[in-house]
Short mmCIF file of C-alpha atoms in Angstrom, two decimals:
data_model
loop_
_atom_site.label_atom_id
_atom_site.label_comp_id
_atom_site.label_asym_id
_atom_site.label_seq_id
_atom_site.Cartn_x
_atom_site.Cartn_y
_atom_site.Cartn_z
CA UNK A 17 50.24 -38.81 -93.44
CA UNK A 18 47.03 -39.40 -94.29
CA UNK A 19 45.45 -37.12 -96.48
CA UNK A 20 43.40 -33.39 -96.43
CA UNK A 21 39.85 -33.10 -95.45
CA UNK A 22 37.80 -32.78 -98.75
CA UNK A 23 35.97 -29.94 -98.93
CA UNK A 24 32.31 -29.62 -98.64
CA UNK A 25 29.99 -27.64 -101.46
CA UNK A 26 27.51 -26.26 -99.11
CA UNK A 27 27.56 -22.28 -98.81
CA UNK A 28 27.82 -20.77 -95.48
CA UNK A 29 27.53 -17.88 -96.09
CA UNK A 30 23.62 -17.58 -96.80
CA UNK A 31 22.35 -19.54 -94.35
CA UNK A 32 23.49 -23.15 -95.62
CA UNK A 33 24.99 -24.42 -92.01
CA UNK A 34 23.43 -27.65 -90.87
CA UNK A 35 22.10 -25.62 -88.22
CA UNK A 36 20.07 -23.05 -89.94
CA UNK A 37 17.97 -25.66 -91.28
CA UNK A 38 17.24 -26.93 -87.86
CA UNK A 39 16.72 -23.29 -85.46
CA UNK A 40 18.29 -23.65 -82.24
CA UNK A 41 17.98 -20.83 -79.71
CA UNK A 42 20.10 -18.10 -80.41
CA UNK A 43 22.60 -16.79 -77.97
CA UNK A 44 23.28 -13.26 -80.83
CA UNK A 45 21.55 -11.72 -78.16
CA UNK A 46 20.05 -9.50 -80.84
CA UNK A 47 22.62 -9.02 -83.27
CA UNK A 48 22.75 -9.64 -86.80
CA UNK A 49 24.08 -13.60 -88.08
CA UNK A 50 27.58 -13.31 -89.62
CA UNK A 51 28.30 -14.10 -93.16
CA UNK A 52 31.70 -15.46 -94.08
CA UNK A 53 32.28 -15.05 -97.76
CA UNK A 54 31.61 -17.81 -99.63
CA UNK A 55 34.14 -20.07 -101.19
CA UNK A 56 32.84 -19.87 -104.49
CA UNK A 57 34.12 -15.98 -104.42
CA UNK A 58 37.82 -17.16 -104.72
CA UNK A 59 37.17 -20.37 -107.17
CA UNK A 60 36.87 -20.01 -110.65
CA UNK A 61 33.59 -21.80 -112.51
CA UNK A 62 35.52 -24.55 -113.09
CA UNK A 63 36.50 -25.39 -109.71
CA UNK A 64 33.13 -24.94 -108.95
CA UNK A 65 31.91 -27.71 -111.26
CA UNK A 66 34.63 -30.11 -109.79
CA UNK A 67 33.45 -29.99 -106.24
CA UNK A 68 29.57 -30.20 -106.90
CA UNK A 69 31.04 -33.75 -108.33
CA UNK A 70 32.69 -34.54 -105.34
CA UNK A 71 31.21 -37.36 -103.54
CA UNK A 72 29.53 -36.84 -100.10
CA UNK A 73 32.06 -36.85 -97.52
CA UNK A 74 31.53 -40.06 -94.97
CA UNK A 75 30.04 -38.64 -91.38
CA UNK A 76 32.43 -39.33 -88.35
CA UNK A 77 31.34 -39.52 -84.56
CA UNK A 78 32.99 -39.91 -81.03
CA UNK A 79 31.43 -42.97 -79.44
CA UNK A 80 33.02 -43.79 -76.59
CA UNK A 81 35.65 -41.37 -74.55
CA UNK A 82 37.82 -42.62 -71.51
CA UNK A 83 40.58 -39.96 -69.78
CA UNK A 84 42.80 -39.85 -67.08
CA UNK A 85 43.56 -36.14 -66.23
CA UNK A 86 44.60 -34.87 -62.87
CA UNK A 87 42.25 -34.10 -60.10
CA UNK A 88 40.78 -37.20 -60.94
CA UNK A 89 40.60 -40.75 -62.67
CA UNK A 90 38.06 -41.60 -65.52
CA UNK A 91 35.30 -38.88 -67.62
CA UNK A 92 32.75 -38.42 -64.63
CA UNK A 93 35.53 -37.47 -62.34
CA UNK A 94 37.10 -35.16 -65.41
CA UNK A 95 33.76 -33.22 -65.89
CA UNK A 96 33.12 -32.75 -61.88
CA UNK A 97 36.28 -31.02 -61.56
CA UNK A 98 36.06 -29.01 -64.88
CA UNK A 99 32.13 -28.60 -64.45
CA UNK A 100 32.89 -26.98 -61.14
CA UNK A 101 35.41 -24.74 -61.88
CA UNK A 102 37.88 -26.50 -59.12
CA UNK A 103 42.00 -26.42 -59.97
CA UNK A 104 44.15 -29.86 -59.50
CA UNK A 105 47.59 -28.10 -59.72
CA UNK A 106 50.07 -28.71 -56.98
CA UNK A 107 53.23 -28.75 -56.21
CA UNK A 108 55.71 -30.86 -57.52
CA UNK A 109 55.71 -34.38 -55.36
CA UNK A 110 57.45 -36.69 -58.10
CA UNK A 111 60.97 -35.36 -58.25
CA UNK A 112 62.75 -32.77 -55.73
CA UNK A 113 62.07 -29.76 -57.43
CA UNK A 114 63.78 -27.04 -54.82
CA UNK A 115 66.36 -26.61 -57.49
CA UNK A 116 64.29 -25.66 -60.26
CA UNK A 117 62.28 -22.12 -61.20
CA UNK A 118 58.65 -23.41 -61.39
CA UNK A 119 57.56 -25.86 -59.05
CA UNK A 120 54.27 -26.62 -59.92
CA UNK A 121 52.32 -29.06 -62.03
CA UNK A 122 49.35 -30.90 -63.07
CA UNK A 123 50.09 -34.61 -61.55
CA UNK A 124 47.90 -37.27 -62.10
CA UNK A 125 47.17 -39.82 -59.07
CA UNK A 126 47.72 -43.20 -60.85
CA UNK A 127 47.94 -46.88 -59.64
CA UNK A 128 47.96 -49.07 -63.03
CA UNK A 129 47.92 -52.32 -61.35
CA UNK A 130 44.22 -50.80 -60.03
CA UNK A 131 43.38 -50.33 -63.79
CA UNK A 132 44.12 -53.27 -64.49
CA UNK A 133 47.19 -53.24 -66.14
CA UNK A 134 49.30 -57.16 -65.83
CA UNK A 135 52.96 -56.73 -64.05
CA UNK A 136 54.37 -57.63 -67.71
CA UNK A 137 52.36 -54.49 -68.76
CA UNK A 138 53.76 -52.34 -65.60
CA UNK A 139 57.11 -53.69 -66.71
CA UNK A 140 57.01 -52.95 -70.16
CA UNK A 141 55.32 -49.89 -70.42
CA UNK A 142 56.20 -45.92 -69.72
CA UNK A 143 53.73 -43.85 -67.92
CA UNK A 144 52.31 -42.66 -70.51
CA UNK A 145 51.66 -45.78 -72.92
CA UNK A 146 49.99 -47.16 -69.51
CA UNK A 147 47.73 -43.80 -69.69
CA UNK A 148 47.18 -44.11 -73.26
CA UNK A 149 46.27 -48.33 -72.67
CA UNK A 150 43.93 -47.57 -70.10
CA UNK A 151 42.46 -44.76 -71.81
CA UNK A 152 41.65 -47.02 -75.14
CA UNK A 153 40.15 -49.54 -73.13
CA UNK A 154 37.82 -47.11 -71.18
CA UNK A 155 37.28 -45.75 -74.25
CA UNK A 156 36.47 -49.01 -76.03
CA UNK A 157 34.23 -50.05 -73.14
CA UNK A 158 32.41 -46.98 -73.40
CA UNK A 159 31.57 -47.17 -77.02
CA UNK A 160 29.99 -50.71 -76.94
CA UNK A 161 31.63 -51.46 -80.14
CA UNK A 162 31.58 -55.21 -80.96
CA UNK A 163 35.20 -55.10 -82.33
CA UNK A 164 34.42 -58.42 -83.91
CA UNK A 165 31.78 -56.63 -86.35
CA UNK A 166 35.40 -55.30 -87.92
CA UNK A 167 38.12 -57.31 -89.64
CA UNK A 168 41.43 -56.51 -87.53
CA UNK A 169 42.64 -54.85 -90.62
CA UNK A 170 39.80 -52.54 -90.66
CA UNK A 171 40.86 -50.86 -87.52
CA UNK A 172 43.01 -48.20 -86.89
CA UNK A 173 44.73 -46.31 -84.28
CA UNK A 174 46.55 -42.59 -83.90
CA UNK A 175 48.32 -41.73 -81.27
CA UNK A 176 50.25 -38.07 -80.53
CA UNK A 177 52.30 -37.30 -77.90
CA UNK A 178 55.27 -34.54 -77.50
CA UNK A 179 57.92 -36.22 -75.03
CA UNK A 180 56.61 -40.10 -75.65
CA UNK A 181 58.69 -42.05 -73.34
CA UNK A 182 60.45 -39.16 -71.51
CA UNK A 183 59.97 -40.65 -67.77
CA UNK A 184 61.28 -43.55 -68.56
CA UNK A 185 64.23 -42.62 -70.41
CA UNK A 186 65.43 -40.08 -67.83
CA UNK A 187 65.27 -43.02 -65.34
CA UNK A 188 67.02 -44.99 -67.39
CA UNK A 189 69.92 -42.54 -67.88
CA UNK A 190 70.32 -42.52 -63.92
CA UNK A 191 71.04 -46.13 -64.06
CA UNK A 192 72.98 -45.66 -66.97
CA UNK A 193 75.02 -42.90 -65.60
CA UNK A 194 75.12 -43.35 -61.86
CA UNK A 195 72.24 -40.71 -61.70
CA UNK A 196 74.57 -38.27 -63.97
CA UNK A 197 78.26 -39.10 -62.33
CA UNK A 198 79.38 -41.30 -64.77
CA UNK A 199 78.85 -41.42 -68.79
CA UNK A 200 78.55 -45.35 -68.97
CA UNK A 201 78.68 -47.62 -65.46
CA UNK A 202 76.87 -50.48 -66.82
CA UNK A 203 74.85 -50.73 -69.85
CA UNK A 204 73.50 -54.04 -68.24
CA UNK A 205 71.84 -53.00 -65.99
CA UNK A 206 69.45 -51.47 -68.90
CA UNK A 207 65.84 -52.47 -68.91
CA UNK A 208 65.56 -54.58 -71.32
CA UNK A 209 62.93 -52.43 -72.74
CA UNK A 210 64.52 -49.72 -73.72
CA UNK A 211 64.64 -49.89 -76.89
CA UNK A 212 60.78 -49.57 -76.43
CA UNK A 213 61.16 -46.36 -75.02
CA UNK A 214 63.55 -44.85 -77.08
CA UNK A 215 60.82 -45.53 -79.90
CA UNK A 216 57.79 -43.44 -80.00
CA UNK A 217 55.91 -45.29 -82.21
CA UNK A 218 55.89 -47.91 -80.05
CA UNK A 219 52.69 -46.54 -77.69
CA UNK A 220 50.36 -46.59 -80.50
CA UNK A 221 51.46 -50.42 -80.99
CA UNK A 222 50.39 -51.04 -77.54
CA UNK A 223 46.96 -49.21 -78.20
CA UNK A 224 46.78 -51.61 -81.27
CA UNK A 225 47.14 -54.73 -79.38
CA UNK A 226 44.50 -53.48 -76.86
CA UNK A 227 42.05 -52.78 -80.04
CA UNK A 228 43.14 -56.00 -82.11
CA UNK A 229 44.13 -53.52 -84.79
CA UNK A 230 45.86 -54.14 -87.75
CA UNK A 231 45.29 -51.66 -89.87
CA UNK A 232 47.03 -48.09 -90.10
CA UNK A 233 48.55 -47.48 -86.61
CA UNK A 234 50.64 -44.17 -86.48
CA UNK A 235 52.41 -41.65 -84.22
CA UNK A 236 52.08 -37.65 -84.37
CA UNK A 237 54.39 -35.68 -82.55
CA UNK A 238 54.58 -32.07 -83.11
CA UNK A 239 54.25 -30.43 -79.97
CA UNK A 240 51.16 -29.45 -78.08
CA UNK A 241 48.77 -29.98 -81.40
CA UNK A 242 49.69 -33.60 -80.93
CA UNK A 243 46.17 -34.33 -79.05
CA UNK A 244 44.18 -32.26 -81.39
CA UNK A 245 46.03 -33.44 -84.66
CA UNK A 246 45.87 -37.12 -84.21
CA UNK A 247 42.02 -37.47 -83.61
CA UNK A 248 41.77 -35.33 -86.83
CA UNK A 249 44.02 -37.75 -88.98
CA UNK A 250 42.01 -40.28 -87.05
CA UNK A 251 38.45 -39.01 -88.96
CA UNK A 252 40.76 -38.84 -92.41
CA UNK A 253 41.94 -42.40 -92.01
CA UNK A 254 38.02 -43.42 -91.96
CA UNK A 255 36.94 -40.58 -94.63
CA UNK A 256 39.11 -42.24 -97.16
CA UNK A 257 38.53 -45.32 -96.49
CA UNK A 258 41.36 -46.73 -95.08
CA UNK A 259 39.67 -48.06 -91.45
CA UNK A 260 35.85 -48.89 -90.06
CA UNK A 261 37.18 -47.65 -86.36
CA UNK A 262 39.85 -45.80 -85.31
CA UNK A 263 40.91 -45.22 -81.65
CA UNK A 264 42.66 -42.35 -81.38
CA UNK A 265 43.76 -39.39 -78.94
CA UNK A 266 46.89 -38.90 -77.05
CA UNK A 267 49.25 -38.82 -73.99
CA UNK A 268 52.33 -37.51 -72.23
CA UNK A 269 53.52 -37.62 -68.47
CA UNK A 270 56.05 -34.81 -69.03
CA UNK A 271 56.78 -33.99 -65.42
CA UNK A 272 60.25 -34.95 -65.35
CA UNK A 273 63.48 -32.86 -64.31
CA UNK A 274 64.75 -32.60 -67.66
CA UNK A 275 61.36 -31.39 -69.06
CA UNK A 276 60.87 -28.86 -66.33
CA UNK A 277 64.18 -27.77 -66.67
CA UNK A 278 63.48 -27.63 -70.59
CA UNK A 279 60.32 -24.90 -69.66
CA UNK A 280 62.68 -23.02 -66.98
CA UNK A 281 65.28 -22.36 -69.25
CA UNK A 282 63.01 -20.60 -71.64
CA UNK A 283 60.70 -19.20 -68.97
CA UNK A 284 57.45 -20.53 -70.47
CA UNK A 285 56.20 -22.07 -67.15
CA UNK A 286 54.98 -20.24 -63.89
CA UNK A 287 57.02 -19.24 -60.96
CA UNK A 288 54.22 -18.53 -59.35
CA UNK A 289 55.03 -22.19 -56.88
CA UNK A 290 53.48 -20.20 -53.35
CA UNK A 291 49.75 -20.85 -54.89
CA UNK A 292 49.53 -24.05 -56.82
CA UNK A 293 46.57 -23.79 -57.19
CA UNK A 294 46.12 -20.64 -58.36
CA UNK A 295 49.27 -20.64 -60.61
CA UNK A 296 47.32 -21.24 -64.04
CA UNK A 297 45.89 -17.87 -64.90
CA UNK A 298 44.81 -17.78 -68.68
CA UNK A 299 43.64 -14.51 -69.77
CA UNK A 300 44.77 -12.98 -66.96
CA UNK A 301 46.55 -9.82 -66.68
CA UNK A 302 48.93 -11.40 -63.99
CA UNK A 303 49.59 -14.28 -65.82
CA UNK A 304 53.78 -15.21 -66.15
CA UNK A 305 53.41 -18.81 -67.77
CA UNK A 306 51.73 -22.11 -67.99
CA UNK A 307 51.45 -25.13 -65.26
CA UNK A 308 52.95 -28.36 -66.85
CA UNK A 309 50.66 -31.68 -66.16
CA UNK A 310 50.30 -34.81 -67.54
CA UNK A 311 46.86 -36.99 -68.64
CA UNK A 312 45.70 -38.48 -71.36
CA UNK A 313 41.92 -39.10 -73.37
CA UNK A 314 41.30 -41.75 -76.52
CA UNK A 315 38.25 -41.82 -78.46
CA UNK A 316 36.58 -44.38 -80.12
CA UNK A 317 35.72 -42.84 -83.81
CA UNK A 318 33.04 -44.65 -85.96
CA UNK A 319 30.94 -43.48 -89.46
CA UNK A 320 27.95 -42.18 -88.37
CA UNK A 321 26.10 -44.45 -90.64
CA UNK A 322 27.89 -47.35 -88.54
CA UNK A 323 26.93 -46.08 -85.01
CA UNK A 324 23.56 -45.58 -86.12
CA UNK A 325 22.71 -49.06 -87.19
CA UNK A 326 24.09 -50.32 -84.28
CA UNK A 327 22.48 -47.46 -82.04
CA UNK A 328 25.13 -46.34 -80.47
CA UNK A 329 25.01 -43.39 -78.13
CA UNK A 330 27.18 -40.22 -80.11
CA UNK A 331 29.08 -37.83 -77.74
CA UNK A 332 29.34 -35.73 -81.20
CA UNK A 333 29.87 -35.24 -85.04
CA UNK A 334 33.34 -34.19 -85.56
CA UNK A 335 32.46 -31.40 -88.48
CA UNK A 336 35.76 -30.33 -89.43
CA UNK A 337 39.48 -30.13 -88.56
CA UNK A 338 42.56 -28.24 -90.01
CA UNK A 339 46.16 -27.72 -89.42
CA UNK A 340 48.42 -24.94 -90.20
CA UNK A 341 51.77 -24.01 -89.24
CA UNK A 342 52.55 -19.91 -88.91
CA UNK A 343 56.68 -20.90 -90.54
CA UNK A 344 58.19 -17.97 -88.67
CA UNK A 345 59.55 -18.98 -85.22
CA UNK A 346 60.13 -21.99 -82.82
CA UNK A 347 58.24 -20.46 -80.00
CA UNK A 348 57.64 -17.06 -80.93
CA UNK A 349 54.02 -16.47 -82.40
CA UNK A 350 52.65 -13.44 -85.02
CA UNK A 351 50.44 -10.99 -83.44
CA UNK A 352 47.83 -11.62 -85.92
CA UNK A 353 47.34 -14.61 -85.15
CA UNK A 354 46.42 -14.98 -88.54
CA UNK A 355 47.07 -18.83 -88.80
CA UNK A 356 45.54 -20.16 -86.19
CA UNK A 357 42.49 -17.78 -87.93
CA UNK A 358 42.98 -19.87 -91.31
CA UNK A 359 42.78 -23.18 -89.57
CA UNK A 360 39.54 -22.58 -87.85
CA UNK A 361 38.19 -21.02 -91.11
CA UNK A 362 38.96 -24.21 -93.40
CA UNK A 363 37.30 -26.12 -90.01
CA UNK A 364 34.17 -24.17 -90.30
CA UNK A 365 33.83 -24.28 -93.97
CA UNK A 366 34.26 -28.32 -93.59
CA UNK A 367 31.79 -28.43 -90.87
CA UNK A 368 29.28 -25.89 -93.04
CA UNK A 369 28.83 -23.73 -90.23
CA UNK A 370 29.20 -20.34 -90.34
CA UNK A 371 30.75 -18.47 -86.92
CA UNK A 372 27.40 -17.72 -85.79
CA UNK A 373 26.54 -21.28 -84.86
CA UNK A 374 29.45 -22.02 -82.74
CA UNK A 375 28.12 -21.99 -79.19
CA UNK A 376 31.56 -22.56 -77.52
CA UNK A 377 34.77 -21.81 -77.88
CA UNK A 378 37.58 -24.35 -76.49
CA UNK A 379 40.83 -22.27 -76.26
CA UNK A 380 44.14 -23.69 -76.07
CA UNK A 381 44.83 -20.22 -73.30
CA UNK A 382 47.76 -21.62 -71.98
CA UNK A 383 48.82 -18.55 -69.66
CA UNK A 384 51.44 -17.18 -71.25
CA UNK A 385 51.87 -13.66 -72.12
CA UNK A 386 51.88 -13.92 -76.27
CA UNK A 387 49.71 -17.09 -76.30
CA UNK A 388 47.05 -15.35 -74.86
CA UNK A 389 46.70 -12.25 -77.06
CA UNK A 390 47.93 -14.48 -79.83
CA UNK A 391 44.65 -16.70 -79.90
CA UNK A 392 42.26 -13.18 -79.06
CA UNK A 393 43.41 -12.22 -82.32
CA UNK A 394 43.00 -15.28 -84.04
CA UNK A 395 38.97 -15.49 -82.55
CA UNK A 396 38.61 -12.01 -83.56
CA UNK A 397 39.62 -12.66 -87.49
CA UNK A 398 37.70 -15.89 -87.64
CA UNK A 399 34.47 -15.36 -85.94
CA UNK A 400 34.16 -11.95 -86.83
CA UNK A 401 31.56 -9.93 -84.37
CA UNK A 402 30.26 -13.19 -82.49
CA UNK A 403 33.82 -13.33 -81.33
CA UNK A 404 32.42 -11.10 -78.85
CA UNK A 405 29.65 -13.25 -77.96
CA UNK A 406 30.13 -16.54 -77.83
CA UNK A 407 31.73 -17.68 -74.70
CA UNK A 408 35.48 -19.02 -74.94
CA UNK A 409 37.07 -20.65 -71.63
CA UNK A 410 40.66 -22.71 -70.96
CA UNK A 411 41.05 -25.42 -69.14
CA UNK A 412 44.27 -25.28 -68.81
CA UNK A 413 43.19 -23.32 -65.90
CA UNK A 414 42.39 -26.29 -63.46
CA UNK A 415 44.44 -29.23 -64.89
CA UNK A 416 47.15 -27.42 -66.14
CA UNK A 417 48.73 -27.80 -69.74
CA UNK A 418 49.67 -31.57 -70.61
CA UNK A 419 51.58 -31.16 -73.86
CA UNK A 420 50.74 -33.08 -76.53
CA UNK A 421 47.95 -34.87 -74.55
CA UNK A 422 45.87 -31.46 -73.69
CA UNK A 423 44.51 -30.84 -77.54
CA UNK A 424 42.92 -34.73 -76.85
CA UNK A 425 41.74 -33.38 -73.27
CA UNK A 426 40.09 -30.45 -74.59
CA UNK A 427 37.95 -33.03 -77.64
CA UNK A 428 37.40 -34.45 -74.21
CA UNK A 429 36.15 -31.47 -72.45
CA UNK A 430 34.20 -30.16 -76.15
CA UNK A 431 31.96 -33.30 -75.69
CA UNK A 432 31.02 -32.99 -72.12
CA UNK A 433 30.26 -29.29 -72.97
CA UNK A 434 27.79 -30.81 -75.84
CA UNK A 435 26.62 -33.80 -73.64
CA UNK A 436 26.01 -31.36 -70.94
CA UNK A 437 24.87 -28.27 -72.01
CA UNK A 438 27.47 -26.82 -70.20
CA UNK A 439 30.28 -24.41 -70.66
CA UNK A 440 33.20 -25.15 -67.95
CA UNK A 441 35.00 -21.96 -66.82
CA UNK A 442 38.27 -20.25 -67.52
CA UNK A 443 39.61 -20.60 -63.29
CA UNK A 444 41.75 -18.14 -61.55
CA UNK A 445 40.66 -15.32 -64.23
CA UNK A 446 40.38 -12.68 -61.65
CA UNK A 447 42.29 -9.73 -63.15
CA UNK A 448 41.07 -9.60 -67.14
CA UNK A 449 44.33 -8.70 -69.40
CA UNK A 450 42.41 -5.78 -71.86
CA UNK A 451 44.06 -6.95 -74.68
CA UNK A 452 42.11 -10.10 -73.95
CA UNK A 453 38.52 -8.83 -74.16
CA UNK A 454 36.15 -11.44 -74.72
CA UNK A 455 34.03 -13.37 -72.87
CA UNK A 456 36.03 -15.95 -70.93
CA UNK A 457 34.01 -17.37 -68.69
CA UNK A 458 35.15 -15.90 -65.29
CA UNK A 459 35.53 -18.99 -62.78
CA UNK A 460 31.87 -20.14 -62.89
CA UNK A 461 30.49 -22.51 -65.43
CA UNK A 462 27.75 -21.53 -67.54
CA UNK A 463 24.91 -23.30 -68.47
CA UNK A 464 23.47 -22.93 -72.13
CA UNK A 465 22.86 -24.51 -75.15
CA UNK A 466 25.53 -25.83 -76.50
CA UNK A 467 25.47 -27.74 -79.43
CA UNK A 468 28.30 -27.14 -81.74
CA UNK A 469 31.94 -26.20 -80.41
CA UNK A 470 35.35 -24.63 -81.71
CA UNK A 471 38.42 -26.50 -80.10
CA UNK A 472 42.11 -25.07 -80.86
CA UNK A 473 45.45 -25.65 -80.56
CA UNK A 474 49.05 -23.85 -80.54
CA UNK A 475 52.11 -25.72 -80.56
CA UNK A 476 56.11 -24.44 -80.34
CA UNK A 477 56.97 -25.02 -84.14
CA UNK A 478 54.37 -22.27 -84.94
CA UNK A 479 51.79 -25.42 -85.11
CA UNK A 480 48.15 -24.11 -85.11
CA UNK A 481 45.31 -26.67 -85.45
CA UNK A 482 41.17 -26.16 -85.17
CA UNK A 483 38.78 -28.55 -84.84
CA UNK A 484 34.73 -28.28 -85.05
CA UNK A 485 32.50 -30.67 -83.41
CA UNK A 486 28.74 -30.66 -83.24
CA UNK A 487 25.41 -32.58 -82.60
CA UNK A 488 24.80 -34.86 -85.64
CA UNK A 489 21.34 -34.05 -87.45
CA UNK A 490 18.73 -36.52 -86.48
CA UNK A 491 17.33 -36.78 -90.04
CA UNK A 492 21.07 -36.67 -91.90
CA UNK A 493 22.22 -39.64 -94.05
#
């Protein structure tokens, strides 16, 4: 893996944020700018010296973005429905799902020989390697980037996803097994690709071959902080040097019966299959569980010093990411949520800016009962009293929640918020749960300034990930 963040010198706490030297409106509405307590508090002088001789830590941006999310194909079509609050969860058309508890989902309409992938591809590749392909090349498209200006070893490419192959292995056992009669009819009537789907980090060798990349290529799987995890070891792999470019971001196309039946079993997922599309109800006080979906968004990540001199446009400056994992339960999560509050804090203190200069808050909100109060908690810890004023939304809401690909679909969404000065609402959020008492962004979009924004992540494993992304400076180096 590669390796941490290094930490930046600059204290927050008195006014040192990028921002503060640059006024912005303020959106306080009156109240008082936060301190966090400075790192130098808990270091000892020593530890002080060895970070003001740290070098400067190498600037990363998003330059180009391409996403295939349901309700629509490609980012215009992503921000329309997000931008005006409109839900894309339906039920169930890929499978009979009569037998099965929830019924609903976030299906993507796909045609990959209309994106442009070859009938070898189409043969070769699951689902969601052809979402992650198609992504990368929209994504590469978008950025402008003469790959040429890199040697091949000097790109990169991470890649998470939570079920990888899944649809195509379940098909495969059908043939396998007579669609379940039989243990073993005949193993030769295998694809002769499945060896390709029973290895994960096979889809990130795919998105290599689209980029021409032969440098680092890697595969992170741990649950639904997949998305969100691999575009942060994505910045690391260029902050220590070890690629120019990465492409990175993530996919899964988990509506399969297994998978649903997976959800059922432990009741994470809605019943709630008599209003599709009003089944996704984060924050809610009626909410029973999350809509599963599918999708997928890659991002084309450059130094800023490299976009620059090639003027590039920059979606945003990703400021800071951290991980953290709460150790205590597979699914269960602390009240506290005092993990998911570390992870944001270390993202902050990377991106030097204190909680007052977050604009937006991306929530992970996935609908479920604990999630939910889990992640108030966490907001509460971490941003301290502008917890209560800075807007937070989920979008989980309209496209449903995609696994491992949603942390990678909210980056997406984190952007468009930046590009557009917009804050997308929390849908269906009729009914506010009072232990959920912030300001979630009731079914309307807001517009605002908006230029730096919180993204986070919860995964089953007790996985809890942050990430901080923000306007570049015009005048940094």
């Amino acid at each position: 893996m590669p390796g941490a963040f290094p930490s930046h010198v600059a204290d927050c706490g008195q006014g040192g944020s990028r921002y503060s030297r640059n006024p912005r409106p303020s959106l306080s509405r009156g109240r008082e700018p936060i301190s966090r307590p400075a790192r130098a508090n808990r270091q000892t002088i020593e530890e002080q010296h060895l970070q003001l001789r740290r070098p400067a830590v190498t600037r990363v941006v998003v330059t180009g973005l391409g996403v295939r999310a349901p309700g629509g194909s490609g980012v215009k079509e992503f921000w329309s429905l997000l931008s005006e609050g409109r839900t894309a969860t339906r039920g169930i058309t890929f499978f009979d799902s009569s037998p099965f508890r929830s019924r609903v989902a976030g299906e993507v309409d796909f045609d990959g020989a209309a994106e442009g992938l070859t009938p070898q591809e189409l043969r070769r590749m699951d689902r969601a390697t052809q979402f992650a392909v198609v992504c990368a090349r929209e994504a590469l498209a978008d950025s402008g980037l003469p790959l040429e200006a890199h040697a091949p070893e000097r790109r990169g490419v991470v890649l998470g996803s939570a079920v990888a192959a899944a649809t195509s292995l379940e098909n495969e056992y059908l043939v396998l097994s007579d669609s379940g009669r039989d243990w073993l009819v005949d193993p030769a009537h295998l694809s002769p690709y499945m060896g390709d789907y029973l290895s994960p980090g096979v889809a990130p060798a795919e998105v290599a071959w689209t980029a021409g990349a032969e440098g680092p290529v890697i595969m992170v799987s741990d649950g639904c902080t997949s998305g969100l995890d691999a575009v942060g070891y994505g910045v690391q792999l260029i902050q220590e040097g070890s690629a120019d470019v990465v492409v990175a971001g993530a996919t899964d196309t988990p509506i399969t019966p297994i998978v649903v039946a997976c959800f059922d079993a432990i009741k994470a997922t809605t019943p709630r299959n008599d209003e599709p599309a009003l089944a996704s109800r984060p924050f809610d006080a009626t909410r029973n569980g999350f809509v599963l979906a599918e999708g997928a968004a890659m991002f084309v990540l450059e130094s800023h010093a490299s976009a620059r001199a090639r003027g590039a446009h920059v979606y945003a400056e990703i400021g800071g990411y951290a991980t953290r994992c709460n150790a205590y339960h597979m699914t269960g999560l602390k009240k506290d949520g005092r993990e998911m509050a570390e992870a944001i804090r270390v993202a902050l203190d990377q991106a030097r800016l204190n909680p007052t200069d977050i604009d937006y808050v991306n929530a992970h909100g996935s609908g479920t009962k604990q999630n939910d109060r889990h992640e108030t908690a966490a907001f509460k810890t971490s941003l301290g009293r502008h917890a209560y004023d800075v807007p937070v939304s989920s979008i989980k809401s309209m496209i449903g929640h995609s696994l491992g690909a949603i942390g990678s679909l909210e980056i997406a969404a984190s952007l468009l918020a930046i590009e557009n000065d917009t804050v997308p609402p929390t849908a269906n959020l009729h009914h506010p749960d009072p232990e959920c008492d912030l300001d979630y962004v009731p079914l309307t979009a807001r517009e605002q300034p908006t230029n730096a924004v919180l993204t986070v992540g919860s995964g089953f494993g007790g996985f809890q990930s942050a990430m901080v992304l923000h306007r570049p400076e015009v005048t940094a180096v």
